[in-house]
N, CA and C of each residue as an Amber inpcrd file, in Angstrom:
protein
   258
  17.8920000  -7.5080000 -21.7610000  17.0910000  -8.3920000 -20.9270000
  17.8450000  -8.6760000 -19.6350000  17.1510000  -8.5910000 -18.5380000
  17.7740000  -8.8210000 -17.2400000  17.9050000 -10.3110000 -16.9530000
  18.9760000 -10.6490000 -16.2850000  19.1880000 -12.0280000 -15.8510000
  18.3410000 -12.2890000 -14.6090000  18.0220000 -13.5470000 -14.3390000
  17.1980000 -13.8710000 -13.1640000  17.7600000 -13.2980000 -11.8640000
  19.0690000 -13.3110000 -11.7060000  19.6720000 -12.7750000 -10.4760000
  19.4560000 -11.2670000 -10.3640000  19.4950000 -10.5640000 -11.5000000
  19.2590000  -9.1180000 -11.4930000  17.7900000  -8.8130000 -11.1660000
  16.8940000  -9.6090000 -11.7150000  15.4650000  -9.4400000 -11.4230000
  15.2090000  -9.6840000  -9.9370000  15.8080000 -10.7380000  -9.4210000
  15.6660000 -11.0610000  -7.9980000  16.1640000  -9.9010000  -7.1450000
  17.3330000  -9.3680000  -7.4930000  17.9040000  -8.2710000  -6.7040000
  17.0280000  -7.0230000  -6.7820000  16.4670000  -6.7390000  -7.9580000
  15.5710000  -5.5900000  -8.0880000  14.3500000  -5.7460000  -7.1860000
  13.7930000  -6.9490000  -7.1440000  12.6250000  -7.1930000  -6.2870000
  12.9860000  -7.0470000  -4.8130000  14.1480000  -7.5430000  -4.4470000
  14.5830000  -7.4240000  -3.0480000  14.8490000  -5.9630000  -2.6860000
  15.4490000  -5.2230000  -3.6070000  15.7020000  -3.7950000  -3.3670000
  14.3900000  -3.0270000  -3.2260000  13.4310000  -3.3410000  -4.0890000
  12.1220000  -2.6840000  -4.0170000  11.4510000  -2.9880000  -2.6800000
  11.5310000  -4.2360000  -2.2570000  10.9240000  -4.6250000  -0.9800000
  11.5750000  -3.8740000   0.1760000  12.8800000  -3.7040000   0.1160000
  13.5650000  -2.9730000   1.1820000  13.1000000  -1.5180000   1.2270000
  12.9170000  -0.9160000   0.0620000  12.4180000   0.4650000   0.0170000
  11.0030000   0.5510000   0.5940000  10.1730000  -0.4310000   0.2720000
   8.8160000  -0.4530000   0.8210000   8.8650000  -0.5910000   2.3410000
   9.7470000  -1.4580000   2.8430000   9.8980000  -1.6000000   4.3040000
  10.3170000  -0.2830000   4.9330000  11.2400000   0.4210000   4.2720000
  11.6920000   1.7160000   4.7910000  10.5410000   2.7140000   4.8460000
   9.7370000   2.7160000   3.8020000   8.5900000   3.6320000   3.7660000
   7.6010000   3.2950000   4.8790000   7.2550000   2.0230000   4.9830000
   6.2300000   1.6150000   5.9460000   6.6880000   1.7260000   7.3920000
   7.9910000   1.6980000   7.6140000   8.4810000   1.8050000   8.9870000
   8.7340000   3.2550000   9.3990000   8.5960000   4.1720000   8.4660000
   8.8040000   5.5830000   8.7610000   7.6170000   6.0990000   9.5660000
   7.8550000   6.5910000  10.7910000   6.7420000   7.0410000  11.6320000
   5.9550000   8.2030000  11.0270000   6.6170000   9.0610000  10.2840000
   5.9070000  10.1780000   9.6520000   4.9110000   9.6410000   8.6210000
   5.3570000   8.6910000   7.8180000   4.4730000   8.0960000   6.8160000
   3.3230000   7.3680000   7.5010000   3.6260000   6.5980000   8.5360000
   2.5680000   5.8900000   9.2690000   1.5010000   6.8560000   9.7580000
   1.9290000   7.9650000  10.3480000   0.9830000   8.9500000  10.8780000
   0.1990000   9.6330000   9.7670000   0.8720000   9.9910000   8.6840000
   0.1770000  10.6290000   7.5700000  -0.8660000   9.6950000   6.9690000
  -0.5030000   8.4320000   6.8360000  -1.4310000   7.4470000   6.2790000
  -2.6850000   7.3330000   7.1540000  -2.4590000   7.2180000   8.4570000
  -3.5720000   7.1100000   9.3910000  -4.4240000   8.3820000   9.3740000
  -3.7750000   9.5440000   9.3130000  -4.5130000  10.8060000   9.2540000
  -5.4080000  10.8630000   8.0160000  -4.8590000  10.4640000   6.8690000
  -5.6570000  10.4770000   5.6380000  -6.8480000   9.5320000   5.7270000
  -6.5760000   8.3210000   6.1780000  -7.6650000   7.3430000   6.2800000
  -8.7470000   7.8360000   7.2420000  -8.3370000   8.3960000   8.3600000
  -9.2840000   8.9280000   9.3450000 -10.0570000  10.1060000   8.7670000
  -9.3570000  11.0020000   8.0940000  -9.9930000  12.1760000   7.4960000
 -11.0570000  11.7550000   6.4890000 -10.7060000  10.8410000   5.5890000
 -11.6560000  10.3980000   4.5700000 -12.8420000   9.6670000   5.1940000
 -12.5740000   8.8150000   6.1600000 -13.6450000   8.0380000   6.7900000
 -14.5880000   8.9480000   7.5680000 -14.0400000   9.8730000   8.3360000
 -14.8850000  10.7880000   9.1040000 -15.7150000  11.6790000   8.1880000
 -15.1000000  12.1750000   7.1150000 -15.8410000  13.0110000   6.1660000
 -16.9600000  12.2080000   5.5140000 -16.6720000  10.9500000   5.1760000
 -17.6830000  10.0710000   4.5700000 -18.8570000   9.8660000   5.5250000
 -18.5550000   9.6260000   6.8050000 -19.6070000   9.3780000   7.7900000
 -20.4660000  10.6210000   8.0270000 -19.9350000  11.8120000   7.7660000
 -20.6760000  13.0490000   7.9900000 -21.5250000  13.4620000   6.7890000
 -21.3070000  12.8210000   5.6410000 -22.0890000  13.2050000   4.4650000
 -23.5280000  12.7200000   4.6020000 -24.3890000  13.4240000   3.9580000
 -25.8030000  13.0320000   3.9470000 -25.9920000  11.8930000   2.9470000
 -26.8840000  10.9770000   3.2460000 -27.0970000   9.8310000   2.3460000
 -27.4080000  10.2390000   0.8990000 -28.0890000  11.3590000   0.7280000
 -28.4350000  11.7850000  -0.6310000 -27.2530000  12.4010000  -1.4000000
 -26.1710000  12.6720000  -0.6950000 -24.9880000  13.2500000  -1.3440000
 -24.1110000  12.1080000  -1.8880000 -24.6470000  11.4020000  -2.8540000
 -23.9890000  10.1810000  -3.3440000 -22.6510000  10.4550000  -4.0210000
 -22.5200000  11.5670000  -4.7220000 -21.2430000  11.8490000  -5.3970000
 -20.1090000  12.0110000  -4.3940000 -20.3590000  12.7810000  -3.3490000
 -19.3320000  12.9950000  -2.3320000 -19.0370000  11.7140000  -1.5610000
 -20.0720000  10.9680000  -1.2370000 -19.8890000   9.6960000  -0.5200000
 -19.0640000   8.7220000  -1.3630000 -19.3490000   8.6650000  -2.6330000
 -18.6150000   7.7740000  -3.5330000 -17.1450000   8.2120000  -3.6480000
 -16.9200000   9.5170000  -3.7670000 -15.5530000  10.0340000  -3.8700000
 -14.7360000   9.6790000  -2.6250000 -15.3210000   9.8580000  -1.4590000
 -14.6160000   9.5520000  -0.2120000 -14.4120000   8.0490000  -0.0380000
 -15.4000000   7.2680000  -0.4170000 -15.2590000   5.8120000  -0.3610000
 -14.1090000   5.3630000  -1.2630000 -14.0310000   5.9360000  -2.4490000
 -12.9600000   5.5880000  -3.3820000 -11.5950000   6.0060000  -2.8330000
 -11.5310000   7.1320000  -2.1510000 -10.2640000   7.5790000  -1.5740000
  -9.7570000   6.5660000  -0.5430000 -10.6500000   6.0930000   0.3140000
 -10.2720000   5.0800000   1.3060000  -9.8920000   3.7810000   0.5990000
 -10.6240000   3.4320000  -0.4310000 -10.3290000   2.2030000  -1.1800000
  -8.9500000   2.2520000  -1.8310000  -8.5910000   3.3980000  -2.3620000
  -7.2680000   3.5410000  -2.9850000  -6.1740000   3.3690000  -1.9320000
  -6.3590000   3.9500000  -0.7650000  -5.3710000   3.7630000   0.3040000
  -5.2010000   2.2850000   0.6260000  -6.2930000   1.5740000   0.7040000
  -6.2380000   0.1380000   0.9960000  -5.5880000  -0.6360000  -0.1550000
  -5.8450000  -0.2220000  -1.3930000  -5.2080000  -0.8660000  -2.5400000
  -3.6910000  -0.6780000  -2.5190000  -3.2430000   0.5070000  -2.1720000
  -1.8040000   0.7680000  -2.0950000  -1.1790000  -0.0710000  -0.9830000
  -1.8370000  -0.1320000   0.1600000  -1.3400000  -0.9750000   1.2600000
  -1.2360000  -2.4310000   0.8170000  -2.2470000  -2.9030000   0.1080000
  -2.2490000  -4.2860000  -0.3720000  -1.0920000  -4.5170000  -1.3450000
  -0.8640000  -3.5700000  -2.2260000   0.2340000  -3.6980000  -3.1900000
   1.5860000  -3.7250000  -2.4730000   1.7560000  -2.8550000  -1.4990000
   2.9910000  -2.8660000  -0.7000000   3.1870000  -4.2310000  -0.0440000
   2.1210000  -4.7770000   0.5090000   2.2230000  -6.0740000   1.1790000
   2.5730000  -7.1770000   0.1890000   2.0380000  -7.1040000  -1.0070000
   2.3700000  -8.0960000  -2.0380000   3.8550000  -8.0380000  -2.4070000
   4.4120000  -6.8390000  -2.4880000   5.8380000  -6.6770000  -2.7740000
   6.6660000  -7.3170000  -1.6650000   6.2710000  -7.0660000  -0.4250000
   6.9930000  -7.6460000   0.7140000   6.8610000  -9.1670000   0.7360000
   5.6690000  -9.6680000   0.4740000   5.4530000 -11.1190000   0.4700000
   6.2700000 -11.7970000  -0.6170000   6.3330000 -11.1740000  -1.7860000
   7.0950000 -11.7310000  -2.8990000   8.5780000 -11.8420000  -2.5280000
   9.1130000 -10.7930000  -1.9330000  10.5230000 -10.8120000  -1.5300000
  10.7550000 -11.8390000  -0.4330000   9.8560000 -11.9170000   0.5360000
   9.9950000 -12.9060000   1.6060000   9.9870000 -14.3200000   1.0430000
   9.1160000 -14.5550000   0.0760000   9.0190000 -15.8720000  -0.5530000
  10.3220000 -16.2190000  -1.2750000  10.8620000 -15.2470000  -2.0100000
  12.1110000 -15.4870000  -2.7340000  13.2520000 -15.8140000  -1.7820000
  13.3270000 -15.0930000  -0.6850000  14.3950000 -15.3320000   0.2770000
  14.2010000 -16.6720000   0.9690000  12.9840000 -16.9450000   1.4010000
  12.7160000 -18.1880000   2.1430000  13.0150000 -19.4230000   1.3040000
  12.6370000 -19.3610000   0.0350000  12.8050000 -20.5600000  -0.8030000
  13.9790000 -20.4330000  -1.7840000  14.7640000 -19.3710000  -1.5980000
  15.9870000 -19.1620000  -2.3790000  15.7390000 -19.1750000  -3.8920000
  14.6300000 -18.5340000  -4.3110000  14.3550000 -18.4310000  -5.7450000
  15.2350000 -17.3850000  -6.3620000  15.5510000 -17.5920000  -7.6320000
  16.3360000 -16.5900000  -8.3600000  15.4210000 -15.7310000  -9.1850000
Protein backbone atom coordinates (compact mmCIF):
# COMPACT_ATOMS: atom_id res chain seq x y z
CA UNK A 1 0.00 0.00 0.00
CA UNK A 2 1.33 3.40 -0.94
CA UNK A 3 1.78 6.13 1.63
CA UNK A 4 -0.05 9.44 1.08
CA UNK A 5 3.22 11.17 0.13
CA UNK A 6 3.93 8.51 -2.51
CA UNK A 7 0.41 8.86 -3.93
CA UNK A 8 0.82 12.63 -4.02
CA UNK A 9 4.15 12.32 -5.82
CA UNK A 10 2.69 9.89 -8.36
CA UNK A 11 -0.12 12.34 -9.13
CA UNK A 12 2.33 15.21 -9.49
CA UNK A 13 4.58 13.13 -11.75
CA UNK A 14 1.60 12.14 -13.90
CA UNK A 15 0.54 15.78 -14.17
CA UNK A 16 4.03 16.77 -15.27
CA UNK A 17 3.97 14.12 -18.00
CA UNK A 18 0.58 15.39 -19.17
CA UNK A 19 1.96 18.95 -19.28
CA UNK A 20 4.90 17.70 -21.34
CA UNK A 21 2.55 15.97 -23.77
CA UNK A 22 0.21 18.94 -24.11
CA UNK A 23 3.03 21.42 -24.59
CA UNK A 24 4.64 19.37 -27.36
CA UNK A 25 3.99 21.24 -30.63
CA UNK A 26 3.90 18.01 -32.64
CA UNK A 27 1.18 16.60 -30.39
CA UNK A 28 -0.75 19.88 -30.51
CA UNK A 29 -0.69 19.84 -34.31
CA UNK A 30 -1.59 16.17 -34.58
CA UNK A 31 -4.50 16.65 -32.20
CA UNK A 32 -5.81 19.60 -34.18
CA UNK A 33 -5.36 17.71 -37.47
CA UNK A 34 -7.36 14.75 -36.16
CA UNK A 35 -10.16 16.91 -34.81
CA UNK A 36 -10.32 18.86 -38.08
CA UNK A 37 -10.22 15.69 -40.17
CA UNK A 38 -13.05 14.06 -38.23
CA UNK A 39 -15.17 17.21 -38.16
CA UNK A 40 -14.75 17.94 -41.87
CA UNK A 41 -15.50 14.32 -42.79
CA UNK A 42 -18.60 14.42 -40.57
CA UNK A 43 -19.83 17.64 -42.23
CA UNK A 44 -19.41 16.06 -45.69
CA UNK A 45 -21.46 12.95 -44.92
CA UNK A 46 -25.00 12.71 -46.16
CA UNK A 47 -27.70 12.92 -43.50
CA UNK A 48 -28.91 9.41 -44.35
CA UNK A 49 -25.44 7.96 -43.73
CA UNK A 50 -26.13 7.68 -40.00
CA UNK A 51 -23.53 4.98 -39.27
CA UNK A 52 -20.67 7.03 -40.66
CA UNK A 53 -21.94 10.24 -39.05
CA UNK A 54 -22.20 8.50 -35.69
CA UNK A 55 -18.70 7.01 -36.02
CA UNK A 56 -17.16 10.40 -36.79
CA UNK A 57 -19.13 12.11 -34.04
CA UNK A 58 -17.86 9.51 -31.57
CA UNK A 59 -14.28 10.03 -32.76
CA UNK A 60 -14.51 13.76 -32.01
CA UNK A 61 -16.19 12.99 -28.69
CA UNK A 62 -13.38 10.66 -27.66
CA UNK A 63 -10.80 13.36 -28.42
CA UNK A 64 -12.74 15.76 -26.21
CA UNK A 65 -13.01 13.13 -23.46
CA UNK A 66 -9.24 12.61 -23.48
CA UNK A 67 -8.66 16.37 -23.32
CA UNK A 68 -11.07 16.59 -20.39
CA UNK A 69 -9.28 13.76 -18.58
CA UNK A 70 -5.91 15.43 -19.12
CA UNK A 71 -7.32 18.66 -17.70
CA UNK A 72 -8.68 16.83 -14.66
CA UNK A 73 -5.21 15.38 -13.97
CA UNK A 74 -3.70 18.86 -14.19
CA UNK A 75 -6.40 20.39 -12.00
CA UNK A 76 -5.94 17.69 -9.36
CA UNK A 77 -2.20 18.33 -9.20
CA UNK A 78 -2.69 22.10 -9.10
CA UNK A 79 -5.15 21.70 -6.24
CA UNK A 80 -2.74 19.50 -4.28
CA UNK A 81 0.09 21.98 -4.70
CA UNK A 82 -2.02 25.05 -3.96
CA UNK A 83 -3.50 23.63 -0.78
CA UNK A 84 -0.50 21.47 0.16
CA UNK A 85 -2.50 18.23 0.31
CA UNK A 86 -0.67 14.99 0.82
